[in-house]
Coordinates of C-alpha atoms in Angstrom, one line a residue:
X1 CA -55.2 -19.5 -10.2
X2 CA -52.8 -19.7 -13.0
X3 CA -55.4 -19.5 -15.9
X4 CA -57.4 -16.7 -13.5
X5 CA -53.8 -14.9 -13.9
X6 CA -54.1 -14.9 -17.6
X7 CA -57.3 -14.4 -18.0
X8 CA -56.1 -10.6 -17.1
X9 CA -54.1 -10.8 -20.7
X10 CA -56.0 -12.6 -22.6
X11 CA -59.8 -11.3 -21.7
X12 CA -60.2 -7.9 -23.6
X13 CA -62.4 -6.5 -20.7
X14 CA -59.9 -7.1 -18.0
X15 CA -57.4 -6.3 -20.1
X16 CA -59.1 -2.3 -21.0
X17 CA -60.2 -2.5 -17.2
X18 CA -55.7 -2.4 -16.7
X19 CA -55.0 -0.2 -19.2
X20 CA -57.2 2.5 -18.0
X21 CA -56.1 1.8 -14.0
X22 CA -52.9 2.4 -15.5
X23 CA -53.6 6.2 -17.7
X24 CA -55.2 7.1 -14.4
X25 CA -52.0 6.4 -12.3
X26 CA -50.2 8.6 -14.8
X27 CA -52.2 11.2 -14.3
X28 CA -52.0 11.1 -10.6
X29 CA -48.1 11.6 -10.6
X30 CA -47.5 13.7 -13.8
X31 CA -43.9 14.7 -12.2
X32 CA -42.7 11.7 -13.6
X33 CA -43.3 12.4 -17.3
X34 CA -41.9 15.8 -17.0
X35 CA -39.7 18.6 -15.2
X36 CA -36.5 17.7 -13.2
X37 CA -38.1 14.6 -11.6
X38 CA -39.2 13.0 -15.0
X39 CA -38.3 9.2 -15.1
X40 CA -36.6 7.7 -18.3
X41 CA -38.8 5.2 -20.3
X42 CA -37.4 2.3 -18.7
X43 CA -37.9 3.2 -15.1
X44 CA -41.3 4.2 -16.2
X45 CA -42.4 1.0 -17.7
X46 CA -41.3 -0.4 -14.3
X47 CA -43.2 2.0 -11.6
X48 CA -46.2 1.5 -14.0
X49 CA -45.9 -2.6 -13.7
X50 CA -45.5 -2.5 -10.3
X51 CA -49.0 -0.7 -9.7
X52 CA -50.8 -2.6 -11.9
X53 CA -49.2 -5.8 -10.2
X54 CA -50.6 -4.1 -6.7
X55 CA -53.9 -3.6 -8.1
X56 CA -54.6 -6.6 -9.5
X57 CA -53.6 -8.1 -5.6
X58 CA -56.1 -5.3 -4.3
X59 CA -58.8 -6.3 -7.1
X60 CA -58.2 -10.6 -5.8
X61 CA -59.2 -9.7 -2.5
X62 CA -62.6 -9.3 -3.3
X63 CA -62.7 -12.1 -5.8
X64 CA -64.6 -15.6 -5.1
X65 CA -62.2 -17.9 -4.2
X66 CA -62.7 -19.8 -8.2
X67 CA -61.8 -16.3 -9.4
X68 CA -58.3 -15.5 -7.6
X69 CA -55.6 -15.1 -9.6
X70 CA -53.4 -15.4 -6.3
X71 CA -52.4 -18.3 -4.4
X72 CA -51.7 -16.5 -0.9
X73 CA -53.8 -17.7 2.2
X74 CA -55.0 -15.9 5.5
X75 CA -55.0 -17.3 9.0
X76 CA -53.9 -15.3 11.8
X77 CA -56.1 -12.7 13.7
X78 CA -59.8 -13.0 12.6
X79 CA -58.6 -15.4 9.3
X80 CA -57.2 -11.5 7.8
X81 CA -53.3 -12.0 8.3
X82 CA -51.3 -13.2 5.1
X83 CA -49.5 -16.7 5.8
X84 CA -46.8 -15.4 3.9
X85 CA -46.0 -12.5 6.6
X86 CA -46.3 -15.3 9.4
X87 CA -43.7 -17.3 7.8
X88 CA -41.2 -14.6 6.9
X89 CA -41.2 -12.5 9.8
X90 CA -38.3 -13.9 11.6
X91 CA -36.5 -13.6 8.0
X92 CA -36.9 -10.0 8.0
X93 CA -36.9 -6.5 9.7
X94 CA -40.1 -4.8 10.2
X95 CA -40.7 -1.0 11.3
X96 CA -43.8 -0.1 12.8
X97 CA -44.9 3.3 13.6
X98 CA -41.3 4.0 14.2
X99 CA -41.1 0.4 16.6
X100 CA -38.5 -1.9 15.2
X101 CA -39.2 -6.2 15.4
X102 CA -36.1 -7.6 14.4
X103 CA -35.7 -11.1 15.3
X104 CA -32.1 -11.8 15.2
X105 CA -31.3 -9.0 17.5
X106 CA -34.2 -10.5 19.9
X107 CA -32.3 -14.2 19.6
X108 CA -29.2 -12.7 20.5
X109 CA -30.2 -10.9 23.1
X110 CA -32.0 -14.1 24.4
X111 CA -28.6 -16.7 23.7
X112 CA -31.1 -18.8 22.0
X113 CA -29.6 -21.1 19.2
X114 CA -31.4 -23.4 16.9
X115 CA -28.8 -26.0 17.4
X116 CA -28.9 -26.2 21.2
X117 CA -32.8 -25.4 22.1
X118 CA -35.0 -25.7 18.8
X119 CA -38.4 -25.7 21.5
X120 CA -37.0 -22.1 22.8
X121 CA -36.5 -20.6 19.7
X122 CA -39.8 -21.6 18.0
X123 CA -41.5 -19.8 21.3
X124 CA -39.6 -17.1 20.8
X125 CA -40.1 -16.8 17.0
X126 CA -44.1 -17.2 18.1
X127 CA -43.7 -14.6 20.2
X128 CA -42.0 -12.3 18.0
X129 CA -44.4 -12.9 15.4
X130 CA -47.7 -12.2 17.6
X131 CA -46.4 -8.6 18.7
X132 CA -45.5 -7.7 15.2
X133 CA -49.3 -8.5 14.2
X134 CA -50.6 -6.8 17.0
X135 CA -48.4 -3.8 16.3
X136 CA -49.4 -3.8 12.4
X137 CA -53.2 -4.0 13.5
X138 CA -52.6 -1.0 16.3
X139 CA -51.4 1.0 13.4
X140 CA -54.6 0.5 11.3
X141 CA -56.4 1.5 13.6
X142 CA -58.3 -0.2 16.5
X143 CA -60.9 -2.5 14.1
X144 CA -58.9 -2.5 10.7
X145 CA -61.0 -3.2 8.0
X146 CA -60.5 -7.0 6.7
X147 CA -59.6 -5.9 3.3
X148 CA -57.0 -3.5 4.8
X149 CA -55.6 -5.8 7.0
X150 CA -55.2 -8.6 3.6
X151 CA -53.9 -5.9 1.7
X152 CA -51.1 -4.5 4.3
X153 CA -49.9 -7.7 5.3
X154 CA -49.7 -9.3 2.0
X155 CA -47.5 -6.7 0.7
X156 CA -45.5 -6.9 4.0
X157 CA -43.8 -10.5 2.5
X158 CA -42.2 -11.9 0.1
X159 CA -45.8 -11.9 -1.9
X160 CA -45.2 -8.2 -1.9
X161 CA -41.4 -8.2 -2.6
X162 CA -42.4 -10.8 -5.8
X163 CA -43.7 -7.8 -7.0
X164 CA -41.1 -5.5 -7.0
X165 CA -38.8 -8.3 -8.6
X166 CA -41.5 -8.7 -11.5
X167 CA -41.3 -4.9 -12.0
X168 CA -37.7 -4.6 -12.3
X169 CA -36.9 -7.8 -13.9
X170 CA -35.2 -6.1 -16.8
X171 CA -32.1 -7.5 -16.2
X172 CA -33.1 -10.7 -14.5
X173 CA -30.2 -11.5 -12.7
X174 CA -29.8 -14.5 -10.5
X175 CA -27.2 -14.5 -7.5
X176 CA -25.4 -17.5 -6.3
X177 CA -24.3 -17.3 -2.7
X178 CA -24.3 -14.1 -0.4
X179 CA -26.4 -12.6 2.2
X180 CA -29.8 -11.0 1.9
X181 CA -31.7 -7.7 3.5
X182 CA -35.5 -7.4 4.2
X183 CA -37.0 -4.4 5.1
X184 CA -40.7 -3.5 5.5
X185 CA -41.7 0.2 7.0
X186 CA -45.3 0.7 7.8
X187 CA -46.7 4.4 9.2
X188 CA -49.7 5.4 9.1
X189 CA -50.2 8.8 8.3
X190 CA -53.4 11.1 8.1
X191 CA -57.4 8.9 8.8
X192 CA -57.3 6.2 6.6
X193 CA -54.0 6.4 4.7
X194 CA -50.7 4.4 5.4
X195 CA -47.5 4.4 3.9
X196 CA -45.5 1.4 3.1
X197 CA -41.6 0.8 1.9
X198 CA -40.9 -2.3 0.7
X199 CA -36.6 -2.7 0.2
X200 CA -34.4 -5.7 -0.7
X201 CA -30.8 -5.9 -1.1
X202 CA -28.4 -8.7 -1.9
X203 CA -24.8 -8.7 -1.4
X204 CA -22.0 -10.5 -0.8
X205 CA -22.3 -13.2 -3.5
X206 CA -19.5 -14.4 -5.5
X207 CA -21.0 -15.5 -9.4
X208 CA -24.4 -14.2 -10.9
X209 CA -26.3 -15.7 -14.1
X210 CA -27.6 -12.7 -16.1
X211 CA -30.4 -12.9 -18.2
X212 CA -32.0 -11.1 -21.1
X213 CA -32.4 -10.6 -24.6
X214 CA -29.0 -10.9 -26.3
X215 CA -27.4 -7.5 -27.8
X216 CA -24.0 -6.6 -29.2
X217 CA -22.8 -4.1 -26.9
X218 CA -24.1 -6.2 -23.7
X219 CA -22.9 -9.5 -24.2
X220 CA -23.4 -10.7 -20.6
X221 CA -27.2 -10.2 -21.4
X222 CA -27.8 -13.7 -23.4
X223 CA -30.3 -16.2 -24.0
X224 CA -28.4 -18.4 -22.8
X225 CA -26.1 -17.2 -19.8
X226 CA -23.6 -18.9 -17.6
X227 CA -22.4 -17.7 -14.0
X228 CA -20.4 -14.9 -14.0
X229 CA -17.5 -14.4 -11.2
X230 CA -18.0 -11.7 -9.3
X231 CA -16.7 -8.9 -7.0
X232 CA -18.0 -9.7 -3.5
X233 CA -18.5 -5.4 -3.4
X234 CA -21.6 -6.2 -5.8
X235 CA -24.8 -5.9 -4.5
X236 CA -28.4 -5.3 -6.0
X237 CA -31.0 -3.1 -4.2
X238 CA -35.0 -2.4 -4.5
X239 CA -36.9 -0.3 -3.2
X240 CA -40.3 0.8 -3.0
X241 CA -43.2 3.1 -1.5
X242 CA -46.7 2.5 -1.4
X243 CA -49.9 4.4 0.2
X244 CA -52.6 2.7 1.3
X245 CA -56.1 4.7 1.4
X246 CA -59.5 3.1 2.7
X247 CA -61.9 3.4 -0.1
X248 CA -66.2 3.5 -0.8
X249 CA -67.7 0.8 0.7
X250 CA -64.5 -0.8 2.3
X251 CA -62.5 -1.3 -0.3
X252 CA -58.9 -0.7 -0.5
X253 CA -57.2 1.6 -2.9
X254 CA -53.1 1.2 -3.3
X255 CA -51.0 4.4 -5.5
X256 CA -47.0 3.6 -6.0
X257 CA -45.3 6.5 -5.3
X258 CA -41.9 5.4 -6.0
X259 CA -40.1 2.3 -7.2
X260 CA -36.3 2.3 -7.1
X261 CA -33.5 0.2 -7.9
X262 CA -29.6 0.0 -8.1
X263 CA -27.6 -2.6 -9.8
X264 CA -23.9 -2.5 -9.6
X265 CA -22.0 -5.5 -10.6
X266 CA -18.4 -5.8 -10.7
X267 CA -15.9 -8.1 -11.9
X268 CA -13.1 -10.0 -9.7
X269 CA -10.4 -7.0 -10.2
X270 CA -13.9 -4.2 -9.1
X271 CA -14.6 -2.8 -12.7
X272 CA -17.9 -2.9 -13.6
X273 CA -19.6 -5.4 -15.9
X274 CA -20.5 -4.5 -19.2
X275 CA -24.3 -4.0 -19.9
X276 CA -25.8 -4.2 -16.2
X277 CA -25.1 -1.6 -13.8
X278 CA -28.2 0.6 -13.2
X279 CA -28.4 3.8 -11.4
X280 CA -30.4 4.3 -9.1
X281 CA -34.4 5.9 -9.7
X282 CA -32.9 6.3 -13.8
X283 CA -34.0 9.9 -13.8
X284 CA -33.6 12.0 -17.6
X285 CA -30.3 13.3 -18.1
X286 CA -30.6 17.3 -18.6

């Protein structure tokens, strides 16, 4: 898989193959090069990573399994449900059609603890886990395609998250401690098109590591960083939207509509750090 993955880079086909996916992205959403929504180069670069991330996912689907550049698996119903979804839906919070599956609020409504009943809470995670597939498979439609179904629920995970991280990785910064938010929205909206949002935020840590290339008036941003103490009022958030459309002969096609992030860290006494607070979507100043 990892030489697959860079075969993408290094093969001059695969790589034109990407370049043009992405010039025709562009020209789908040409409110972000100009007018009042226009995105600054940076947040550009990102929303343009992200769908090439997505569309190399899409593109995998379809590849022989010697071919894949990914290492996610399927089980579930008919072999089509992404692993990765089964394992991290009791660490998350899922929206269906406007139905909520959170987990936490079912254990507490249960009084189920890990510590005092470990074979109750695995049947309740089970459970939990089977109506959230059911309801994702009701909302894409009564037979969803197989492709569809890979597609969907491998962005519904952490595979799906890894690629909003990759995309706004500029700065990389690395949180010790805290608490974490997962949220996954699925609608679906007119015949054969769904909408996703994907958001992550983490807060509540005490010390980041920040890294990036080194520059004089961002001197957090270093080669080689060290923790930083910090304000437990930081938080990082990332978010983003993605329609799903069925495509000629059952194929999936993916378009991101909007990737978002905020990044606001602050130093023991609350003033920002130097260098790596972001706003959020990084429109154009006028």
């Amino acid at each position: 898989a990892k030489w697959n993955r860079q075969e993408v880079y290094l093969n001059e086909e695969q790589r034109g193959r990407a370049l043009a996916a992405s010039r025709r992205h562009l020209l789908r959403h040409p409110e972000w090069r100009e007018g009042r929504s226009s995105l600054d180069g940076a947040a550009l670069r990102e929303v343009v990573a992200m769908q090439h991330y997505l569309e190399v996912d899409l593109e995998d689907l379809r590849l022989p399994d010697g071919e894949r550049r990914s290492e996610d698996s399927y089980s579930g119903a008919g072999g089509d449900i992404c692993d990765q979804l089964l394992l991290d839906a009791a660490r998350s919070v899922f929206v269906v059609d406007g139905e909520e599956f959170d987990f936490s609020v079912e254990v507490a409504g249960h009084g189920a603890s890990l510590d005092t009943d470990a074979g109750e809470m695995e049947r309740l995670q089970q459970a939990f886990t089977d109506r959230l597939v059911v309801a994702v498979m009701r909302c894409l439609g009564d037979e969803p395609p197989p492709l569809l179904l890979r597609a969907v629920t491998t962005a519904m995970s952490q595979s799906g998250l890894a690629n909003v991280e990759r995309a706004c990785d500029d700065p990389q910064v690395v949180v010790c401690g805290g608490d974490q938010q997962l949220h996954y929205e699925l609608s679906s909206l007119e015949d054969g098109t769904w909408e996703l949002s994907l958001f992550t935020r983490k807060f509540g840590f005490s010390q980041c590591i920040v890294y990036g290339a080194a520059q004089p008036e961002e001197p957090l941003l270093t080669e080689d960083p060290s923790p930083v103490a910090c304000s437990s009022s930081s938080y990082m958030s990332k978010r983003c939207r993605v329609c799903f459309r069925l495509g000629p002969g059952g194929g999936v096609d993916g378009d991101v509509l909007e990737l978002r992030k905020e990044l606001q860290l602050l130093d023991r006494f609350g003033g920002k750090l130097p260098g790596v607070t972001r706003d959020v979507g990084r429109r154009r100043p006028f």
